[in-house]
XYZ file of C-alpha atoms in Angstrom:
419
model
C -12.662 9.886 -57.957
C -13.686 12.960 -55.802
C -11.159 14.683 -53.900
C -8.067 13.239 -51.576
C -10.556 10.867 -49.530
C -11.140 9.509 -53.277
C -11.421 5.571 -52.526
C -13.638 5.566 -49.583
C -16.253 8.112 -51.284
C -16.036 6.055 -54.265
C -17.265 2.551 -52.331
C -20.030 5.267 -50.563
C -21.070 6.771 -53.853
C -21.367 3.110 -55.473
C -22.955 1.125 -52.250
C -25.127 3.316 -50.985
C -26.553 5.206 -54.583
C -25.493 2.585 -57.076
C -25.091 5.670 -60.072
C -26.511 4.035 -62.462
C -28.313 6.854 -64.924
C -28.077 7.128 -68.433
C -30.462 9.553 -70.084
C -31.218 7.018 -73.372
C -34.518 6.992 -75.718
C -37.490 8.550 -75.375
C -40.413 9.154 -72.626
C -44.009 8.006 -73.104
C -45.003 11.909 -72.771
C -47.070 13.206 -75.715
C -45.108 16.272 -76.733
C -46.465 19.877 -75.962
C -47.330 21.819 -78.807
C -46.801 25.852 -79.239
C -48.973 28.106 -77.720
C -52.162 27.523 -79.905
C -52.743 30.697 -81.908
C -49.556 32.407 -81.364
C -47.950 33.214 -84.618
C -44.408 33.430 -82.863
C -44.004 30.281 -80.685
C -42.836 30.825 -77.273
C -41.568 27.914 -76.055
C -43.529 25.022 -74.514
C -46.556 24.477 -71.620
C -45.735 24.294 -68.027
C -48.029 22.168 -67.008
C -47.657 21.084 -63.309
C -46.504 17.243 -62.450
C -48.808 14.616 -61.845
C -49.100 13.857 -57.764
C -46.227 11.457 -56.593
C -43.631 12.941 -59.649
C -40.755 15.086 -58.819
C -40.001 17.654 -61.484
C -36.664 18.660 -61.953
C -35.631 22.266 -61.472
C -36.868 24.454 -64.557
C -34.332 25.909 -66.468
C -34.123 29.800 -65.812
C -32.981 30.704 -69.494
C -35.372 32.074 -71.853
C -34.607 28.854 -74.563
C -36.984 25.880 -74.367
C -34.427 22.815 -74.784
C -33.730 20.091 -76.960
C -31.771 17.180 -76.668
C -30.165 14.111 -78.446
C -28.128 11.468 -77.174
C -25.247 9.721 -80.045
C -23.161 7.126 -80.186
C -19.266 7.745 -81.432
C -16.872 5.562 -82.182
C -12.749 6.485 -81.940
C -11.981 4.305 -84.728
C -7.860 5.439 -84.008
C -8.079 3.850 -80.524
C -8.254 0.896 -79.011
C -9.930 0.265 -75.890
C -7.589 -0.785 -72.670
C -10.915 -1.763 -70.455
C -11.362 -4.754 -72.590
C -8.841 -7.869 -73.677
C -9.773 -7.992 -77.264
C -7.139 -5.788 -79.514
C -9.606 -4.620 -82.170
C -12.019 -3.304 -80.104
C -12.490 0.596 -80.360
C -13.263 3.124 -77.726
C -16.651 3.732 -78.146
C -18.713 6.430 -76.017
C -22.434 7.621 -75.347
C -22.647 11.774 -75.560
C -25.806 13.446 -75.271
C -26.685 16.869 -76.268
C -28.951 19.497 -74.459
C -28.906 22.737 -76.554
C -31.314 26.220 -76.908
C -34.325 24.804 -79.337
C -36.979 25.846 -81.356
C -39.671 27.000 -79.690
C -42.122 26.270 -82.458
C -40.416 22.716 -82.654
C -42.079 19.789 -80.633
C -40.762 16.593 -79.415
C -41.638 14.132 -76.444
C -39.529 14.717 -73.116
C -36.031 12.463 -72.404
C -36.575 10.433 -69.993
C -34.211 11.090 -66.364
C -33.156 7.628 -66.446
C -33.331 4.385 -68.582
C -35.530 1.602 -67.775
C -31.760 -0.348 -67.520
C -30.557 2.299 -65.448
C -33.409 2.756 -63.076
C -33.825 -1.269 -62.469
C -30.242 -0.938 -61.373
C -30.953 1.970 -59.126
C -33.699 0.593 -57.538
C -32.405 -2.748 -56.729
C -29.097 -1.679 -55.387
C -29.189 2.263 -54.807
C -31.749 2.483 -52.175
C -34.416 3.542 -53.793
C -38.181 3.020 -54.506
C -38.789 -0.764 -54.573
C -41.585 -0.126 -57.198
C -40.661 -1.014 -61.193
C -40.543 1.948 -63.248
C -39.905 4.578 -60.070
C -37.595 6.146 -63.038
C -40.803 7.508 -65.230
C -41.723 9.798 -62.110
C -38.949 12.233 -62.400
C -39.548 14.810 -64.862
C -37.054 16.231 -66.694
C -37.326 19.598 -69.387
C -35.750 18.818 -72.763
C -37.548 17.597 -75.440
C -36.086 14.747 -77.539
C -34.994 16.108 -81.325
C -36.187 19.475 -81.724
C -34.240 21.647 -83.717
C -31.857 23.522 -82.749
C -32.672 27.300 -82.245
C -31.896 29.938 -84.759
C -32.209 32.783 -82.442
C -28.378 33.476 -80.829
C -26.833 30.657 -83.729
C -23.974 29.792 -83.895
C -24.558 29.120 -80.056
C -21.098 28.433 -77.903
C -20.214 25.260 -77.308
C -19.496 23.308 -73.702
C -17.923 20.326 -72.466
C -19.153 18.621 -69.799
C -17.881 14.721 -68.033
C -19.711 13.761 -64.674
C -18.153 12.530 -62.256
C -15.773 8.760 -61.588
C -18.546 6.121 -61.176
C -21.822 8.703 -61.368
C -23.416 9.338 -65.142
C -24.492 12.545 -66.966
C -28.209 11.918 -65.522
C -26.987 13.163 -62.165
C -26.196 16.770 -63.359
C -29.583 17.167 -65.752
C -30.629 20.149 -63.723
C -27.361 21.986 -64.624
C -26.984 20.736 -68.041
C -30.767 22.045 -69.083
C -30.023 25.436 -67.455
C -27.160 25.748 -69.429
C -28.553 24.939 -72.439
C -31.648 27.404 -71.973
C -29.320 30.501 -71.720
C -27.962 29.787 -75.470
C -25.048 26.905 -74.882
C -24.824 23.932 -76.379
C -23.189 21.279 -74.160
C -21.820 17.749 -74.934
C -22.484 15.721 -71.800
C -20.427 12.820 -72.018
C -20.301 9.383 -70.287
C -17.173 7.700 -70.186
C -17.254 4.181 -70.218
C -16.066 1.417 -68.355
C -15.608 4.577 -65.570
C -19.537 5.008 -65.151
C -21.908 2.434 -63.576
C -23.969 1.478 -66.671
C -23.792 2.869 -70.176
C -26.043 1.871 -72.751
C -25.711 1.511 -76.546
C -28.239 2.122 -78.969
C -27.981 -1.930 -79.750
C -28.987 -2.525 -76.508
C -25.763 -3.702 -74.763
C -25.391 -2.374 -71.109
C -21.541 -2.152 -70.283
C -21.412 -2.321 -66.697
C -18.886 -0.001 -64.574
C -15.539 -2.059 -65.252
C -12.891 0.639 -64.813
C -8.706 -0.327 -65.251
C -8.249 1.585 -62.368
C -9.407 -0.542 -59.359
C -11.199 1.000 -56.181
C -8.873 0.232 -53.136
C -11.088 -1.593 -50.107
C -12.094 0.493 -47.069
C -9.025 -0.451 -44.832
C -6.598 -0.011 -47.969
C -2.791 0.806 -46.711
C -2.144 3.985 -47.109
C 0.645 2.618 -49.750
C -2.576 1.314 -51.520
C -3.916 4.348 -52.059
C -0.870 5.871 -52.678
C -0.736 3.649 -56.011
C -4.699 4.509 -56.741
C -4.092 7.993 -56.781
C -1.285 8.020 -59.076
C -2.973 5.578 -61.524
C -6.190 7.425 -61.574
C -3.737 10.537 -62.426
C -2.389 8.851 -65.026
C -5.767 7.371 -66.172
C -7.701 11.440 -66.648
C -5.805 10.722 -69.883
C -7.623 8.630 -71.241
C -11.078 11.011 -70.525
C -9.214 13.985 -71.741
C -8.697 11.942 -75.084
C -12.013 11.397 -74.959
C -13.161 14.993 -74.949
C -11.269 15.940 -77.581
C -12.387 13.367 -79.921
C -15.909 14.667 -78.846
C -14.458 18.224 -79.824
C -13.187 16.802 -83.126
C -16.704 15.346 -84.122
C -18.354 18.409 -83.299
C -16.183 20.599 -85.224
C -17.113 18.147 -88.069
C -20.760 18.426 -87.342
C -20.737 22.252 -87.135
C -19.961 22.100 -90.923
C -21.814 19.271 -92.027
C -23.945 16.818 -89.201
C -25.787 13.784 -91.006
C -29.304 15.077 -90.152
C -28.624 18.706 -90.215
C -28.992 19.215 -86.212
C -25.775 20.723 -85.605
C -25.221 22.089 -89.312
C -24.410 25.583 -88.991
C -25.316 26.119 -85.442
C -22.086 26.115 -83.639
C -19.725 28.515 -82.492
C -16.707 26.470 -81.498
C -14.673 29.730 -81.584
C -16.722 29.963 -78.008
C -15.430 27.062 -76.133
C -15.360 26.011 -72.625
C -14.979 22.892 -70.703
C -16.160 21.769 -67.707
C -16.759 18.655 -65.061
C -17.472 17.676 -62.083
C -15.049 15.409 -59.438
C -12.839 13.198 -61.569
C -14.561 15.214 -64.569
C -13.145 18.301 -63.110
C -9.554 17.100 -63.098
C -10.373 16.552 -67.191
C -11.422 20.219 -67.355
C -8.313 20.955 -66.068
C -6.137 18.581 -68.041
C -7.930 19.807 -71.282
C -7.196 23.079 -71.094
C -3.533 22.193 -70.521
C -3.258 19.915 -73.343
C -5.439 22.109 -75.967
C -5.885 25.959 -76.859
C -9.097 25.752 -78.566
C -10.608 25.901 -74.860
C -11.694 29.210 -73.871
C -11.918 28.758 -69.923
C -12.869 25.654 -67.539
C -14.216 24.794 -64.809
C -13.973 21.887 -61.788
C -16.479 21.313 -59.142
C -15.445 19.751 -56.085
C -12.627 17.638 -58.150
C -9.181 16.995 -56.919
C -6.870 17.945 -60.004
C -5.864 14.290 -60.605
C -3.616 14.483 -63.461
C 0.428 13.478 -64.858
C 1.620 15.912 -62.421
C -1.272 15.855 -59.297
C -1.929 19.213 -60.573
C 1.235 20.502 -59.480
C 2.641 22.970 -62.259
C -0.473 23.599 -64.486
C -0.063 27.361 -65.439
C -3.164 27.049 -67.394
C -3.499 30.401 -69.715
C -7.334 30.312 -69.442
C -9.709 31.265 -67.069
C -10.429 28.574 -64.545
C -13.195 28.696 -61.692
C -12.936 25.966 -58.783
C -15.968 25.299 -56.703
C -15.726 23.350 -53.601
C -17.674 21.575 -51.476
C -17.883 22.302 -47.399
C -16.446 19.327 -46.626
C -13.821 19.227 -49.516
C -9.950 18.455 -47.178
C -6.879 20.227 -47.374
C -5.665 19.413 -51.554
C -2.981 20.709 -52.824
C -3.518 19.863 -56.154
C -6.235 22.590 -55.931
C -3.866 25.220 -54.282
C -0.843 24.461 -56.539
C -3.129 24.888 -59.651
C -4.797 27.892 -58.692
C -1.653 29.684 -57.530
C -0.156 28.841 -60.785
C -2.864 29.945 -62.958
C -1.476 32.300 -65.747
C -5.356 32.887 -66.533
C -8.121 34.442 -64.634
C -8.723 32.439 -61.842
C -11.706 31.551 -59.415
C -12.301 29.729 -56.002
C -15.608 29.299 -54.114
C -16.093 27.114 -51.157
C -20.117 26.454 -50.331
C -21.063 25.953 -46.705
C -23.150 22.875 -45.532
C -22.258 21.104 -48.774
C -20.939 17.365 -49.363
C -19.646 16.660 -52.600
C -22.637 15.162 -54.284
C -24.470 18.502 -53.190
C -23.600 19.368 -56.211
C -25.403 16.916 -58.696
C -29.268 16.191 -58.494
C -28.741 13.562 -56.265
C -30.143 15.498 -53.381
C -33.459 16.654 -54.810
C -33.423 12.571 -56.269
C -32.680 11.149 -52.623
C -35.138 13.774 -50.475
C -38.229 13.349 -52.639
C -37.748 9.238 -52.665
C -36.308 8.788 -49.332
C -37.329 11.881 -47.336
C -35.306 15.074 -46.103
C -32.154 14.351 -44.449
C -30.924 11.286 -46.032
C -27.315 10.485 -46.828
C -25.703 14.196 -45.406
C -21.959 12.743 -45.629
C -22.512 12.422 -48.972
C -25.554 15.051 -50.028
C -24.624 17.288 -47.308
C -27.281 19.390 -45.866
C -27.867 22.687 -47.993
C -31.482 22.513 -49.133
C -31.947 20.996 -52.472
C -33.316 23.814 -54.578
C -30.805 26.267 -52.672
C -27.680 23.959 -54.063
C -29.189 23.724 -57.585
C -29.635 27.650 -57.883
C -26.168 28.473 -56.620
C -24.135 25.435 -58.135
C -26.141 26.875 -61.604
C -25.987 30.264 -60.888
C -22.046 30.678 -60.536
C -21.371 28.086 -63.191
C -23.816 30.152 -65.631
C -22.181 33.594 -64.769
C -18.524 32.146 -65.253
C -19.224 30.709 -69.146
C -21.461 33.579 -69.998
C -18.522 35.663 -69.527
C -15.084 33.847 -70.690
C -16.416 31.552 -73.202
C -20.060 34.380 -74.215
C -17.821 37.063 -73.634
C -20.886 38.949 -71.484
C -20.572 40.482 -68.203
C -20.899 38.460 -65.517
C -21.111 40.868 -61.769
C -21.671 37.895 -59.925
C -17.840 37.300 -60.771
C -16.673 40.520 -59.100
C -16.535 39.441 -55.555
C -18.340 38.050 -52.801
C -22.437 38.246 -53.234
C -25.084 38.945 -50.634
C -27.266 37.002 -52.895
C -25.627 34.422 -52.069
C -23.940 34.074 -48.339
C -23.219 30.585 -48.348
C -20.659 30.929 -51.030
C -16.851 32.054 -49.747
C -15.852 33.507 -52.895
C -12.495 34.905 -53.970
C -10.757 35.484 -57.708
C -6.839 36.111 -58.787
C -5.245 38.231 -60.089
């Protein structure tokens, strides 16, 4: 799940946090129009949040963003969570992209009514019914896509084993404002809730079965080769998300996607057990362009051992991350361009919004084992400012000095690159 500690983060994670997000439907917000008498929109209001809401970190980028969440179907497999043969591996993927600025459209929701009830009654959060509606998020539900920059590049992005796409919005939006296009996508039966547009809610039911708190270590042994063996069946995943975007880019039912991506810019990235996907991605597939793991041991056939990935990889690691040789082997092997950063006082959920989540509803301080104890806005701006400058340059192609060594900008970050 996260790094070599992986089953007793993973009973943590789901006791004391419950993720349980799914970014689904559409908020009550009326949408904000263009700046009224401005013949070339600009993007969209910034009004301040009500009293008692906690808005997001605003994307830096100069795009307003859209988003749109889809459901896919892999009619050419079957899926091994269940017992019933015909069943088909279906997933939820959601969009955030660079939009219109003239466009308008009401803003997603953070989490699902579903998802927040489930939060709330075994996460630790606010009591109250609907706590969900006061977090704000930035992307607007089905604007168009934006013409300026088009064909945009394209991203990959899986969350991590047992947490949902939700808990990275403030990265994903950032992303998307500086021109990308990323494919967030939940995995299911390896998530805590996923919703369908037909209103089921699959519950987390993963094959690969948590080991209890005083496991053997022979126990563990077993659940860290099966989960290698398992960031299979997420790196099929991803590609079948490739392979419906590539048909999209020529011809999407609705015309979102029709002509406005550039899947000639590619890059992949994820973060814990979505991390060791990055990784096995770029192995398996040349399309990718570079990836990218944050705080994720490198489950994968091998334990990482051996992958003399050709493209550019960055690894970003938490404070607290152990000793993991599947991170050492793979980066000494890399045949690419290769990256490591370490980020003091961080925990490996530092690097989701789960800290800016937990310290507005439950006060500062809460949960450092797991949040660590970098301030929350600090560990959004570096976690997106590192991750922005490494896709702007090996999957834009741009220059990217915050990739040439060590920044005072930034002295939290231990920073080194190969060759």
């Amino acid at each position: 799940m996260f790094h070599s500690d992986v089953s007793r983060h993973a009973l943590c994670l789901l006791a004391a946090l419950s993720a349980s997000t799914l970014l689904a439907g559409c908020a009550d917000d009326e949408a904000l129009p263009p700046h009224e008498g401005d013949p070339v929109c600009s993007g969209w209001g910034d009004e301040a949040p009500a009293d008692g809401v906690l808005e997001l970190p605003r994307p830096t980028g100069p795009h307003p963003v859209g988003t749109q969440i889809r459901a896919l179907t892999d009619s050419a497999r079957g899926e091994e969570a269940t017992e019933d043969p015909d069943d088909r591996r279906e997933l939820m993927v959601q969009l955030f992209y660079p939009a219109d600025p003239c466009g308008t459209g009401q803003l997603a929701p953070y989490l699902s009514p579903e998802e927040g009830d489930s939060r709330r009654t075994t996460g630790g959060l606010p009591a109250e019914d609907g706590f969900e509606a006061r977090i704000l998020t930035h992307a607007r539900v089905g604007v168009p896509v934006a013409e300026d920059g088009a064909p945009h590049p394209v991203l990959l992005f899986s969350h991590g084993f047992g947490m949902l796409r939700a808990d990275y919005t403030s990265l994903l939006e950032d992303l998307a404002s500086h021109g990308f296009v990323v494919a967030a996508i939940s995995h299911t039966y390896d998530t805590e809730l996923t919703v369908f547009p037909d209103g089921r809610a699959v519950p987390f039911g993963s094959v690969v079965l948590t080991p209890a708190m005083d496991a053997s270590e022979e126990e563990i042994e077993a659940f860290t080769q099966a989960m290698g063996e398992h960031v299979g069946v997420w790196a099929d995943d991803a590609l079948f998300v490739l392979d419906e975007l590539t048909a999209a880019a020529q011809d999407d039912p609705g015309g979102l996607l029709t002509g406005r991506l550039d899947l000639e810019r590619l890059g992949v990235l994820g973060h814990s057990y979505g991390g060791a996907m990055a990784a096995e991605v770029c192995a398996r597939d040349d399309r990718f362009d570079a990836g990218l793991d944050i705080d994720g041991r490198l489950f994968g056939p091998q334990d990482g051992a051996g992958r003399g990935l050709a493209q550019p990889f960055f690894i970003m690691l938490a404070a607290d991350h152990p000793d993991d040789p599947s991170i050492d082997e793979t980066y000494d092997a890399l045949n690419g361009q290769g990256y490591r950063a370490r980020v003091e006082d961080t925990a490996h959920l530092t690097f989701s919004d789960l800290p800016i989540v937990v310290e507005h509803f439950l006060g500062e301080g809460a949960l450092p084992e797991l949040l660590g104890t970098l301030e929350p806005a600090r560990a959004v701006e570096i976690t997106n400012a590192y991750t922005r400058a490494f896709v702007q340059a090996h999957v834009r192609g741009e220059a990217a000095p915050l990739l040439d060594g060590p920044s005072p900008e930034y002295p939290e970050v231990t920073f080194e690159k190969r060759p």
